[in-house]
Coordinates of N, CA and C in Angstrom, one line a residue:
X1 N 105.2 152.0 114.2 CA 103.9 151.8 113.5 C 103.8 150.5 112.8
X2 N 102.7 149.8 113.0 CA 102.6 148.5 112.4 C 102.4 148.7 110.9
X3 N 103.0 147.7 110.2 CA 102.9 147.8 108.7 C 101.6 147.2 108.2
X4 N 100.9 147.9 107.3 CA 99.6 147.4 106.8 C 99.8 146.2 106.0
X5 N 98.9 145.2 106.2 CA 98.9 144.0 105.4 C 98.4 144.3 104.0
X6 N 99.0 143.6 103.1 CA 98.6 143.8 101.7 C 97.4 142.9 101.4
X7 N 96.5 143.5 100.5 CA 95.3 142.7 100.1 C 95.7 141.8 98.9
X8 N 96.8 142.0 98.3 CA 97.2 141.2 97.2 C 97.5 139.8 97.5
X9 N 97.1 138.8 96.7 CA 97.5 137.4 97.0 C 99.0 137.2 96.8
X10 N 99.5 136.2 97.5 CA 100.9 135.9 97.3 C 101.2 135.4 95.9
X11 N 102.4 135.8 95.4 CA 102.8 135.4 94.0 C 102.9 133.9 93.9
X12 N 103.5 133.3 94.9 CA 103.6 131.8 94.9 C 102.9 131.2 96.1
X13 N 102.3 130.1 95.9 CA 101.7 129.3 97.0 C 102.8 128.8 97.9
X14 N 102.7 129.0 99.2 CA 103.7 128.5 100.2 C 103.2 127.2 100.7
X15 N 103.9 126.1 100.4 CA 103.5 124.8 100.8 C 104.4 124.3 102.0
X16 N 103.8 124.0 103.1 CA 104.6 123.6 104.2 C 105.0 122.1 104.0
X17 N 106.2 121.9 104.4 CA 106.8 120.5 104.3 C 107.1 120.0 105.7
X18 N 106.8 118.8 106.1 CA 107.1 118.3 107.4 C 108.6 118.3 107.7
X19 N 109.0 118.5 109.0 CA 110.3 118.4 109.4 C 110.4 117.7 110.7
X20 N 111.6 117.7 111.3 CA 111.8 116.9 112.5 C 111.9 117.7 113.8
X21 N 111.4 119.0 113.7 CA 111.6 119.9 114.8 C 110.8 119.5 116.0
X22 N 109.6 119.0 115.9 CA 108.8 118.6 117.1 C 109.6 117.5 117.8
X23 N 110.1 116.5 117.0 CA 110.8 115.4 117.6 C 112.1 115.9 118.2
X24 N 112.8 116.8 117.6 CA 114.1 117.3 118.1 C 113.8 118.0 119.5
X25 N 112.8 118.8 119.5 CA 112.5 119.5 120.8 C 112.1 118.5 121.9
X26 N 111.4 117.5 121.5 CA 111.0 116.4 122.5 C 112.3 115.7 123.0
X27 N 113.2 115.4 122.1 CA 114.4 114.8 122.5 C 115.2 115.6 123.5
X28 N 115.2 116.9 123.3 CA 115.9 117.9 124.2 C 115.3 117.9 125.5
X29 N 114.0 117.6 125.6 CA 113.3 117.5 126.9 C 113.3 116.2 127.5
X30 N 114.1 115.2 126.9 CA 114.1 113.9 127.5 C 113.0 113.0 127.1
X31 N 112.2 113.4 126.1 CA 111.1 112.6 125.6 C 111.5 111.9 124.4
X32 N 112.1 110.8 124.5 CA 112.5 109.9 123.4 C 112.4 108.5 123.8
X33 N 111.9 107.6 122.9 CA 111.5 107.8 121.5 C 110.2 108.6 121.4
X34 N 110.1 109.2 120.2 CA 108.9 109.9 119.8 C 108.2 109.1 118.6
X35 N 106.9 108.8 118.7 CA 106.2 108.1 117.7 C 105.2 109.1 117.0
X36 N 105.1 109.0 115.7 CA 104.1 109.6 114.9 C 102.9 108.7 114.6
X37 N 101.7 109.2 114.7 CA 100.5 108.4 114.5 C 99.6 109.1 113.5
X38 N 99.0 108.3 112.6 CA 98.0 108.8 111.7 C 97.2 107.7 111.2
X39 N 96.1 108.0 110.6 CA 95.1 107.0 110.1 C 94.8 107.3 108.6
X40 N 94.2 106.3 108.0 CA 93.7 106.5 106.6 C 92.4 105.8 106.5
X41 N 91.4 106.5 105.8 CA 90.1 105.8 105.6 C 89.0 106.3 106.5
X42 N 89.0 107.5 106.9 CA 87.9 108.0 107.7 C 86.6 108.3 106.9
X43 N 86.8 108.7 105.6 CA 85.7 109.1 104.8 C 85.0 108.1 104.0
X44 N 85.6 107.0 103.6 CA 85.0 106.1 102.7 C 83.7 105.4 103.2
X45 N 82.9 104.9 102.2 CA 81.7 104.2 102.6 C 82.0 102.7 102.9
X46 N 83.2 102.2 102.6 CA 83.5 100.8 102.8 C 84.9 100.6 103.3
X47 N 85.1 99.5 103.9 CA 86.4 99.1 104.3 C 86.8 99.6 105.7
X48 N 88.0 99.2 106.2 CA 88.4 99.5 107.5 C 89.0 100.9 107.6
X49 N 89.2 101.4 108.8 CA 90.1 102.6 109.0 C 91.4 102.0 109.5
X50 N 92.5 102.4 108.9 CA 93.8 101.8 109.2 C 94.7 102.9 109.8
X51 N 95.4 102.5 110.9 CA 96.3 103.5 111.5 C 97.7 102.9 111.5
X52 N 98.6 103.8 111.6 CA 100.0 103.4 111.8 C 100.7 104.3 112.8
X53 N 101.7 103.7 113.4 CA 102.6 104.4 114.3 C 104.0 104.2 113.9
X54 N 104.8 105.2 113.8 CA 106.2 105.1 113.3 C 107.2 105.8 114.3
X55 N 108.3 105.2 114.6 CA 109.4 105.9 115.3 C 110.5 105.9 114.3
X56 N 110.8 107.1 113.8 CA 111.9 107.3 112.9 C 113.3 107.2 113.5
X57 N 114.3 106.8 112.8 CA 115.7 106.9 113.2 C 116.2 108.3 112.9
X58 N 116.5 109.2 113.9 CA 116.9 110.5 113.6 C 118.1 110.6 112.6
X59 N 118.9 109.5 112.6 CA 120.1 109.5 111.8 C 119.8 108.9 110.4
X60 N 118.6 108.5 110.1 CA 118.3 107.9 108.8 C 116.9 108.1 108.5
X61 N 116.5 109.4 108.2 CA 115.2 109.7 107.9 C 115.0 109.7 106.3
X62 N 114.1 109.0 105.8 CA 113.9 108.9 104.3 C 113.6 110.3 103.8
X63 N 114.2 110.6 102.7 CA 113.9 111.9 102.0 C 112.6 111.8 101.3
X64 N 111.9 113.0 101.3 CA 110.6 113.1 100.6 C 109.4 112.8 101.4
X65 N 109.5 112.6 102.7 CA 108.4 112.4 103.6 C 107.4 113.5 103.5
X66 N 106.1 113.3 103.4 CA 105.1 114.3 103.3 C 103.7 113.7 103.5
X67 N 102.8 114.6 103.7 CA 101.4 114.1 103.8 C 101.1 113.2 102.6
X68 N 100.6 112.0 103.0 CA 100.4 110.9 101.9 C 99.4 111.4 100.8
X69 N 98.5 112.3 101.1 CA 97.6 112.8 100.1 C 98.3 113.7 99.1
X70 N 99.5 114.2 99.4 CA 100.2 115.0 98.4 C 101.2 114.2 97.7
X71 N 101.2 112.9 97.8 CA 102.2 112.1 97.1 C 101.4 111.2 96.1
X72 N 102.1 110.8 95.0 CA 101.5 109.9 94.1 C 101.6 108.5 94.6
X73 N 100.8 107.6 94.0 CA 100.9 106.2 94.4 C 102.3 105.6 94.4
X74 N 103.0 105.9 93.3 CA 104.4 105.4 93.2 C 105.3 106.0 94.3
X75 N 105.1 107.2 94.6 CA 105.9 107.9 95.6 C 105.6 107.2 97.0
X76 N 104.3 107.0 97.3 CA 104.0 106.4 98.5 C 104.5 105.0 98.7
X77 N 104.4 104.2 97.6 CA 105.0 102.8 97.7 C 106.5 102.8 97.9
X78 N 107.2 103.7 97.2 CA 108.6 103.8 97.4 C 109.0 104.2 98.8
X79 N 108.3 105.2 99.4 CA 108.6 105.7 100.7 C 108.2 104.6 101.8
X80 N 107.1 103.9 101.5 CA 106.7 102.9 102.4 C 107.8 101.9 102.6
X81 N 108.5 101.4 101.6 CA 109.6 100.5 101.7 C 110.8 101.1 102.4
X82 N 111.0 102.4 102.2 CA 112.1 103.1 102.8 C 111.9 103.2 104.3
X83 N 110.6 103.5 104.7 CA 110.2 103.7 106.1 C 110.4 102.3 106.8
X84 N 109.9 101.3 106.2 CA 110.0 99.9 106.8 C 111.5 99.5 107.0
X85 N 112.3 100.0 106.0 CA 113.7 99.6 106.1 C 114.6 100.4 107.0
X86 N 114.1 101.6 107.4 CA 115.0 102.5 108.2 C 114.5 102.9 109.5
X87 N 113.2 102.8 109.8 CA 112.6 103.2 111.0 C 113.0 102.3 112.2
X88 N 113.0 102.9 113.4 CA 113.3 102.1 114.6 C 112.1 101.3 115.0
X89 N 110.9 101.6 114.6 CA 109.7 100.9 114.9 C 108.5 101.3 114.0
X90 N 107.8 100.3 113.5 CA 106.6 100.5 112.7 C 105.5 99.6 113.1
X91 N 104.3 100.1 113.3 CA 103.2 99.2 113.7 C 101.9 99.7 113.0
X92 N 101.0 98.7 112.7 CA 99.8 99.1 112.0 C 98.6 98.4 112.8
X93 N 97.5 99.0 112.7 CA 96.3 98.4 113.2 C 95.1 98.9 112.5
X94 N 94.0 98.1 112.5 CA 92.8 98.5 111.8 C 91.5 98.2 112.6
X95 N 90.5 99.0 112.3 CA 89.2 98.7 112.8 C 88.2 98.5 111.6
X96 N 87.5 97.4 111.7 CA 86.7 97.0 110.6 C 85.5 97.9 110.4
X97 N 84.8 97.7 109.3 CA 83.5 98.4 109.1 C 82.5 98.2 110.2
X98 N 82.5 96.9 110.6 CA 81.5 96.6 111.7 C 81.9 97.3 113.0
X99 N 83.2 97.4 113.3 CA 83.7 98.1 114.5 C 83.3 99.6 114.4
X100 N 83.5 100.2 113.2 CA 83.1 101.6 112.9 C 81.6 101.8 113.2
X101 N 80.8 100.9 112.6 CA 79.3 101.0 112.8 C 78.9 100.8 114.2
X102 N 79.6 100.1 115.0 CA 79.2 99.8 116.4 C 79.6 101.0 117.3
X103 N 80.4 101.9 116.9 CA 80.8 103.1 117.7 C 80.6 104.3 116.8
X104 N 81.6 104.9 116.3 CA 81.6 105.9 115.3 C 83.0 106.1 114.7
X105 N 83.1 106.8 113.6 CA 84.4 106.8 112.9 C 85.5 107.5 113.7
X106 N 85.1 108.5 114.5 CA 86.1 109.2 115.3 C 86.7 108.3 116.3
X107 N 85.8 107.6 117.1 CA 86.3 106.7 118.1 C 87.1 105.5 117.5
X108 N 86.6 105.0 116.3 CA 87.3 103.9 115.7 C 88.7 104.4 115.2
X109 N 88.8 105.6 114.7 CA 90.1 106.1 114.2 C 91.1 106.2 115.4
X110 N 90.6 106.8 116.5 CA 91.5 107.0 117.7 C 91.9 105.6 118.3
X111 N 91.0 104.7 118.3 CA 91.3 103.4 118.8 C 92.3 102.6 117.9
X112 N 92.2 102.8 116.6 CA 93.1 102.2 115.7 C 94.5 102.8 115.9
X113 N 94.6 104.1 116.2 CA 95.9 104.7 116.4 C 96.5 104.2 117.8
X114 N 95.6 104.1 118.8 CA 96.1 103.6 120.1 C 96.7 102.2 119.9
X115 N 96.0 101.3 119.2 CA 96.4 99.9 119.0 C 97.7 99.9 118.2
X116 N 97.9 100.8 117.2 CA 99.1 100.8 116.5 C 100.3 101.2 117.4
X117 N 100.0 102.2 118.2 CA 101.1 102.7 119.1 C 101.5 101.5 120.1
X118 N 100.5 100.9 120.7 CA 100.8 99.8 121.6 C 101.6 98.7 120.9
X119 N 101.4 98.5 119.7 CA 102.1 97.4 118.9 C 103.5 97.7 118.5
X120 N 104.0 98.9 118.8 CA 105.4 99.2 118.4 C 106.4 98.3 119.2
X121 N 107.5 98.0 118.5 CA 108.5 97.2 119.2 C 109.4 98.0 120.2
X122 N 109.3 99.3 120.1 CA 109.9 100.2 121.1 C 108.9 101.0 121.8
X123 N 109.2 101.3 123.1 CA 108.2 102.0 123.9 C 108.4 103.5 123.8
X124 N 107.5 104.3 123.1 CA 107.7 105.7 123.0 C 107.4 106.4 124.3
X125 N 108.1 107.6 124.5 CA 107.7 108.4 125.6 C 106.8 109.6 125.2
X126 N 106.7 109.8 123.9 CA 105.7 110.8 123.4 C 105.2 110.3 122.1
X127 N 103.9 110.5 121.9 CA 103.2 110.2 120.7 C 102.6 111.4 120.1
X128 N 102.9 111.7 118.8 CA 102.3 112.8 118.1 C 101.2 112.3 117.2
X129 N 100.0 112.8 117.4 CA 98.9 112.3 116.6 C 98.4 113.4 115.7
X130 N 98.1 113.0 114.4 CA 97.6 113.9 113.5 C 96.1 114.3 113.8
X131 N 95.8 115.6 113.8 CA 94.4 116.0 114.0 C 94.2 116.8 115.3
X132 N 93.0 116.8 115.8 CA 92.7 117.6 117.0 C 92.7 116.8 118.3
X133 N 92.7 115.5 118.2 CA 92.4 114.6 119.3 C 93.6 113.7 119.6
X134 N 93.9 113.5 120.9 CA 94.8 112.5 121.3 C 94.1 111.2 121.7
X135 N 94.4 110.1 121.1 CA 93.7 108.9 121.4 C 93.7 108.6 122.9
X136 N 92.6 108.2 123.5 CA 92.6 107.9 124.9 C 93.3 106.6 125.2
X137 N 93.8 106.5 126.4 CA 94.4 105.2 126.8 C 95.8 104.9 126.3
X138 N 96.5 106.0 125.9 CA 97.9 105.8 125.4 C 98.8 105.4 126.6
X139 N 99.9 104.6 126.4 CA 100.8 104.3 127.5 C 101.9 105.3 127.7
X140 N 101.8 106.5 127.0 CA 102.8 107.5 127.1 C 102.1 108.9 126.9
X141 N 102.8 109.9 127.0 CA 102.3 111.3 126.8 C 101.9 111.4 125.3
X142 N 100.9 112.2 125.1 CA 100.4 112.4 123.7 C 100.2 113.8 123.4
X143 N 100.3 114.2 122.1 CA 100.1 115.5 121.7 C 99.4 115.5 120.3
X144 N 98.4 116.3 120.1 CA 97.7 116.3 118.8 C 98.2 117.5 118.0
X145 N 98.5 117.3 116.8 CA 98.9 118.4 115.9 C 98.0 118.5 114.7
X146 N 97.3 119.6 114.6 CA 96.5 119.8 113.4 C 97.3 119.9 112.2
X147 N 96.9 119.2 111.1 CA 97.8 119.1 109.9 C 99.1 118.5 110.2
X148 N 99.2 117.6 111.2 CA 100.4 117.1 111.6 C 101.2 116.4 110.5
X149 N 100.5 115.8 109.6 CA 101.2 115.1 108.5 C 101.9 116.1 107.5
X150 N 101.6 117.4 107.7 CA 102.3 118.4 106.9 C 103.4 119.1 107.8
X151 N 103.5 118.7 109.0 CA 104.4 119.4 110.0 C 105.4 118.5 110.6
X152 N 105.1 117.3 110.8 CA 106.0 116.4 111.5 C 106.3 115.2 110.6
X153 N 107.6 114.9 110.4 CA 108.0 113.8 109.6 C 107.6 112.5 110.1
X154 N 107.5 112.4 111.4 CA 107.1 111.1 112.0 C 105.6 110.8 111.7
X155 N 104.8 111.9 111.8 CA 103.4 111.7 111.4 C 103.2 111.5 109.9
X156 N 104.0 112.2 109.1 CA 104.0 112.0 107.7 C 104.3 110.5 107.3
X157 N 105.3 110.0 108.0 CA 105.7 108.6 107.8 C 104.5 107.7 108.1
X158 N 103.9 107.9 109.2 CA 102.7 107.1 109.6 C 101.6 107.3 108.6
X159 N 101.4 108.4 108.1 CA 100.3 108.6 107.1 C 100.5 107.8 105.9
X160 N 101.8 107.7 105.5 CA 102.2 106.9 104.3 C 101.9 105.5 104.5
X161 N 102.4 105.0 105.7 CA 102.2 103.6 106.0 C 100.8 103.2 106.0
X162 N 100.0 104.0 106.7 CA 98.5 103.7 106.9 C 97.8 103.7 105.5
X163 N 98.2 104.7 104.7 CA 97.5 104.8 103.4 C 97.9 103.6 102.5
X164 N 99.2 103.3 102.4 CA 99.6 102.2 101.6 C 98.9 100.9 102.0
X165 N 98.9 100.6 103.3 CA 98.3 99.4 103.8 C 96.8 99.3 103.5
X166 N 96.1 100.5 103.7 CA 94.7 100.5 103.5 C 94.4 100.2 102.0
X167 N 95.2 100.9 101.1 CA 95.0 100.7 99.7 C 95.2 99.3 99.3
X168 N 96.1 98.6 99.9 CA 96.4 97.2 99.5 C 95.2 96.4 100.0
X169 N 94.7 96.7 101.2 CA 93.5 95.9 101.7 C 92.3 96.1 100.8
X170 N 92.1 97.3 100.3 CA 91.0 97.6 99.4 C 91.1 96.9 98.1
X171 N 92.4 96.8 97.6 CA 92.6 96.1 96.3 C 92.2 94.6 96.5
X172 N 92.5 94.1 97.7 CA 92.1 92.7 98.0 C 90.6 92.6 98.0
X173 N 89.9 93.6 98.5 CA 88.4 93.6 98.5 C 87.9 93.6 97.0
X174 N 88.6 94.4 96.2 CA 88.3 94.5 94.8 C 88.4 93.1 94.1
X175 N 89.4 92.4 94.4 CA 89.6 91.0 93.9 C 88.5 90.1 94.3
X176 N 88.0 90.3 95.5 CA 87.0 89.4 96.1 C 85.6 89.8 95.7
X177 N 85.3 91.1 95.5 CA 84.0 91.6 95.1 C 84.2 92.5 93.9
X178 N 84.4 91.8 92.7 CA 84.8 92.5 91.5 C 83.7 93.4 90.9
X179 N 82.5 93.4 91.4 CA 81.5 94.3 90.8 C 81.5 95.7 91.4
X180 N 82.3 96.0 92.4 CA 82.3 97.3 93.1 C 83.4 98.2 92.7
X181 N 84.5 97.7 92.2 CA 85.7 98.5 91.8 C 86.4 99.1 93.0
X182 N 86.5 98.3 94.1 CA 87.2 98.8 95.3 C 88.7 99.2 95.0
X183 N 89.3 98.4 94.1 CA 90.7 98.6 93.8 C 90.9 100.0 93.1
X184 N 89.9 100.6 92.6 CA 90.0 101.9 91.9 C 89.7 103.0 92.8
X185 N 88.5 103.0 93.6 CA 88.1 104.1 94.4 C 88.4 103.9 95.9
X186 N 88.9 102.7 96.3 CA 89.3 102.5 97.7 C 88.1 102.6 98.7
X187 N 86.9 102.5 98.2 CA 85.7 102.6 99.1 C 85.1 103.9 99.2
X188 N 85.7 104.9 98.5 CA 85.1 106.3 98.6 C 83.9 106.4 97.8
X189 N 83.1 107.4 98.0 CA 81.8 107.6 97.4 C 81.8 108.1 96.0
X190 N 82.5 107.4 95.1 CA 82.5 107.9 93.7 C 81.2 107.5 93.0
X191 N 81.0 108.0 91.8 CA 79.8 107.6 91.0 C 79.8 106.1 90.8
X192 N 81.0 105.6 90.4 CA 81.0 104.2 90.1 C 80.6 103.3 91.4
X193 N 81.1 103.8 92.5 CA 80.8 103.0 93.7 C 79.4 103.1 94.1
X194 N 78.8 104.3 94.0 CA 77.4 104.5 94.4 C 76.5 103.7 93.4
X195 N 76.9 103.7 92.1 CA 76.1 103.0 91.1 C 76.1 101.5 91.4
X196 N 77.3 101.0 91.8 CA 77.4 99.5 92.2 C 76.6 99.2 93.4
X197 N 76.5 100.1 94.4 CA 75.7 99.9 95.6 C 74.2 99.8 95.2
X198 N 73.8 100.8 94.3 CA 72.4 100.8 93.9 C 72.0 99.5 93.2
X199 N 73.0 99.0 92.4 CA 72.7 97.8 91.6 C 72.8 96.5 92.4
X200 N 73.7 96.4 93.3 CA 74.0 95.1 94.0 C 73.8 95.2 95.5
X201 N 73.6 96.4 96.0 CA 73.4 96.5 97.5 C 74.8 96.5 98.2
X202 N 74.8 96.9 99.4 CA 76.1 96.9 100.2 C 76.5 95.5 100.6
X203 N 77.8 95.3 100.8 CA 78.3 94.0 101.2 C 78.4 93.9 102.7
X204 N 77.9 92.9 103.3 CA 77.9 92.7 104.7 C 79.4 92.7 105.2
X205 N 79.6 93.4 106.3 CA 80.9 93.5 107.0 C 81.9 94.2 106.3
X206 N 81.6 94.8 105.1 CA 82.6 95.6 104.4 C 82.1 97.0 104.1
X207 N 80.8 97.2 103.9 CA 80.3 98.5 103.8 C 79.9 99.0 105.2
X208 N 80.1 100.3 105.4 CA 79.7 101.0 106.7 C 78.3 101.4 106.6
X209 N 77.4 100.5 107.2 CA 76.0 100.7 107.0 C 75.5 101.8 107.9
X210 N 76.3 102.4 108.8 CA 75.9 103.5 109.6 C 76.2 104.8 108.9
X211 N 76.8 104.8 107.7 CA 77.1 105.9 106.9 C 75.9 106.2 106.0
X212 N 75.7 107.4 105.6 CA 74.8 107.7 104.5 C 75.6 107.2 103.2
X213 N 74.9 106.7 102.2 CA 73.4 106.6 102.0 C 72.7 105.5 102.7
X214 N 73.4 104.5 103.3 CA 72.8 103.4 103.8 C 71.8 103.7 105.0
X215 N 72.3 104.5 105.9 CA 71.5 104.9 107.1 C 70.3 105.7 106.7
X216 N 70.5 106.6 105.7 CA 69.4 107.5 105.2 C 68.4 106.8 104.3
X217 N 69.0 105.9 103.5 CA 68.2 105.2 102.4 C 67.6 103.9 102.9
X218 N 68.1 103.4 104.0 CA 67.5 102.1 104.5 C 67.9 100.9 103.6
X219 N 69.0 101.0 102.9 CA 69.4 99.9 102.0 C 69.7 98.6 102.7
X220 N 69.2 97.5 102.2 CA 69.4 96.2 102.8 C 70.9 95.8 102.5
X221 N 71.5 95.1 103.4 CA 72.8 94.6 103.2 C 72.8 93.3 102.5
X222 N 73.6 93.2 101.4 CA 73.6 92.0 100.6 C 74.7 91.0 101.1
X223 N 74.3 89.7 101.2 CA 75.2 88.7 101.5 C 75.6 88.7 102.9
X224 N 76.1 87.6 103.4 CA 76.6 87.5 104.8 C 78.0 87.0 104.9
X225 N 78.8 87.0 103.7 CA 80.1 86.5 103.8 C 81.0 87.5 104.5
X226 N 81.9 86.9 105.3 CA 82.9 87.8 106.0 C 84.1 88.1 105.1
X227 N 84.9 89.0 105.5 CA 86.1 89.3 104.7 C 87.3 89.3 105.6
X228 N 88.0 88.3 105.5 CA 89.2 88.0 106.4 C 90.1 89.2 106.4
X229 N 90.7 89.6 107.6 CA 91.7 90.6 107.6 C 91.2 92.0 108.0
X230 N 89.9 92.2 108.0 CA 89.4 93.5 108.3 C 89.0 93.7 109.7
X231 N 89.0 92.7 110.5 CA 88.6 92.8 111.9 C 89.8 93.3 112.7

């Protein structure tokens, strides 16, 4: 007889931590190297979407790998350096705000992941992508993992690399456009950011004018200066 499920909530929250089981299984099937792919910056109103691809060394996996959103700034920065110093391959790619506006954020995110994978110094036989979609045009087999950054250490490593790189790019934007506070909110729709947009308008080639509130409000784009490094 099946045991009835309890209606009581669990005493402690169970938090999944990524491991190397997907990669180990792929290795047993002859699919090695395995690359993890993830992106950062799908939701902001400004800046690029940045993707990373990482092939970890099974014998030298940094401790503490996790979904970048569950790590502090200092933890991400420390792990970023450990990943770069220990991985068999790391590659990054970005799609600018203009590129996002010319297609859509999903297509831009997938294309950034594809470019990151192609840029790896080693040729993977399997790519694990965070989310529901496998980027089209991969040079190897691909598999999508929902909440992959909380399940696969390779994807977690890619999420950290992408997040750190994007944050650094947005800090550069903040130095160049000091009225918007990009170095604080990283382009997300905070009150400070929205207030700055209302006061000064969006910045050409940096704000995603296909996103609300620009698309809905019909806000004019201020300035025509480009921002190097975002294309």
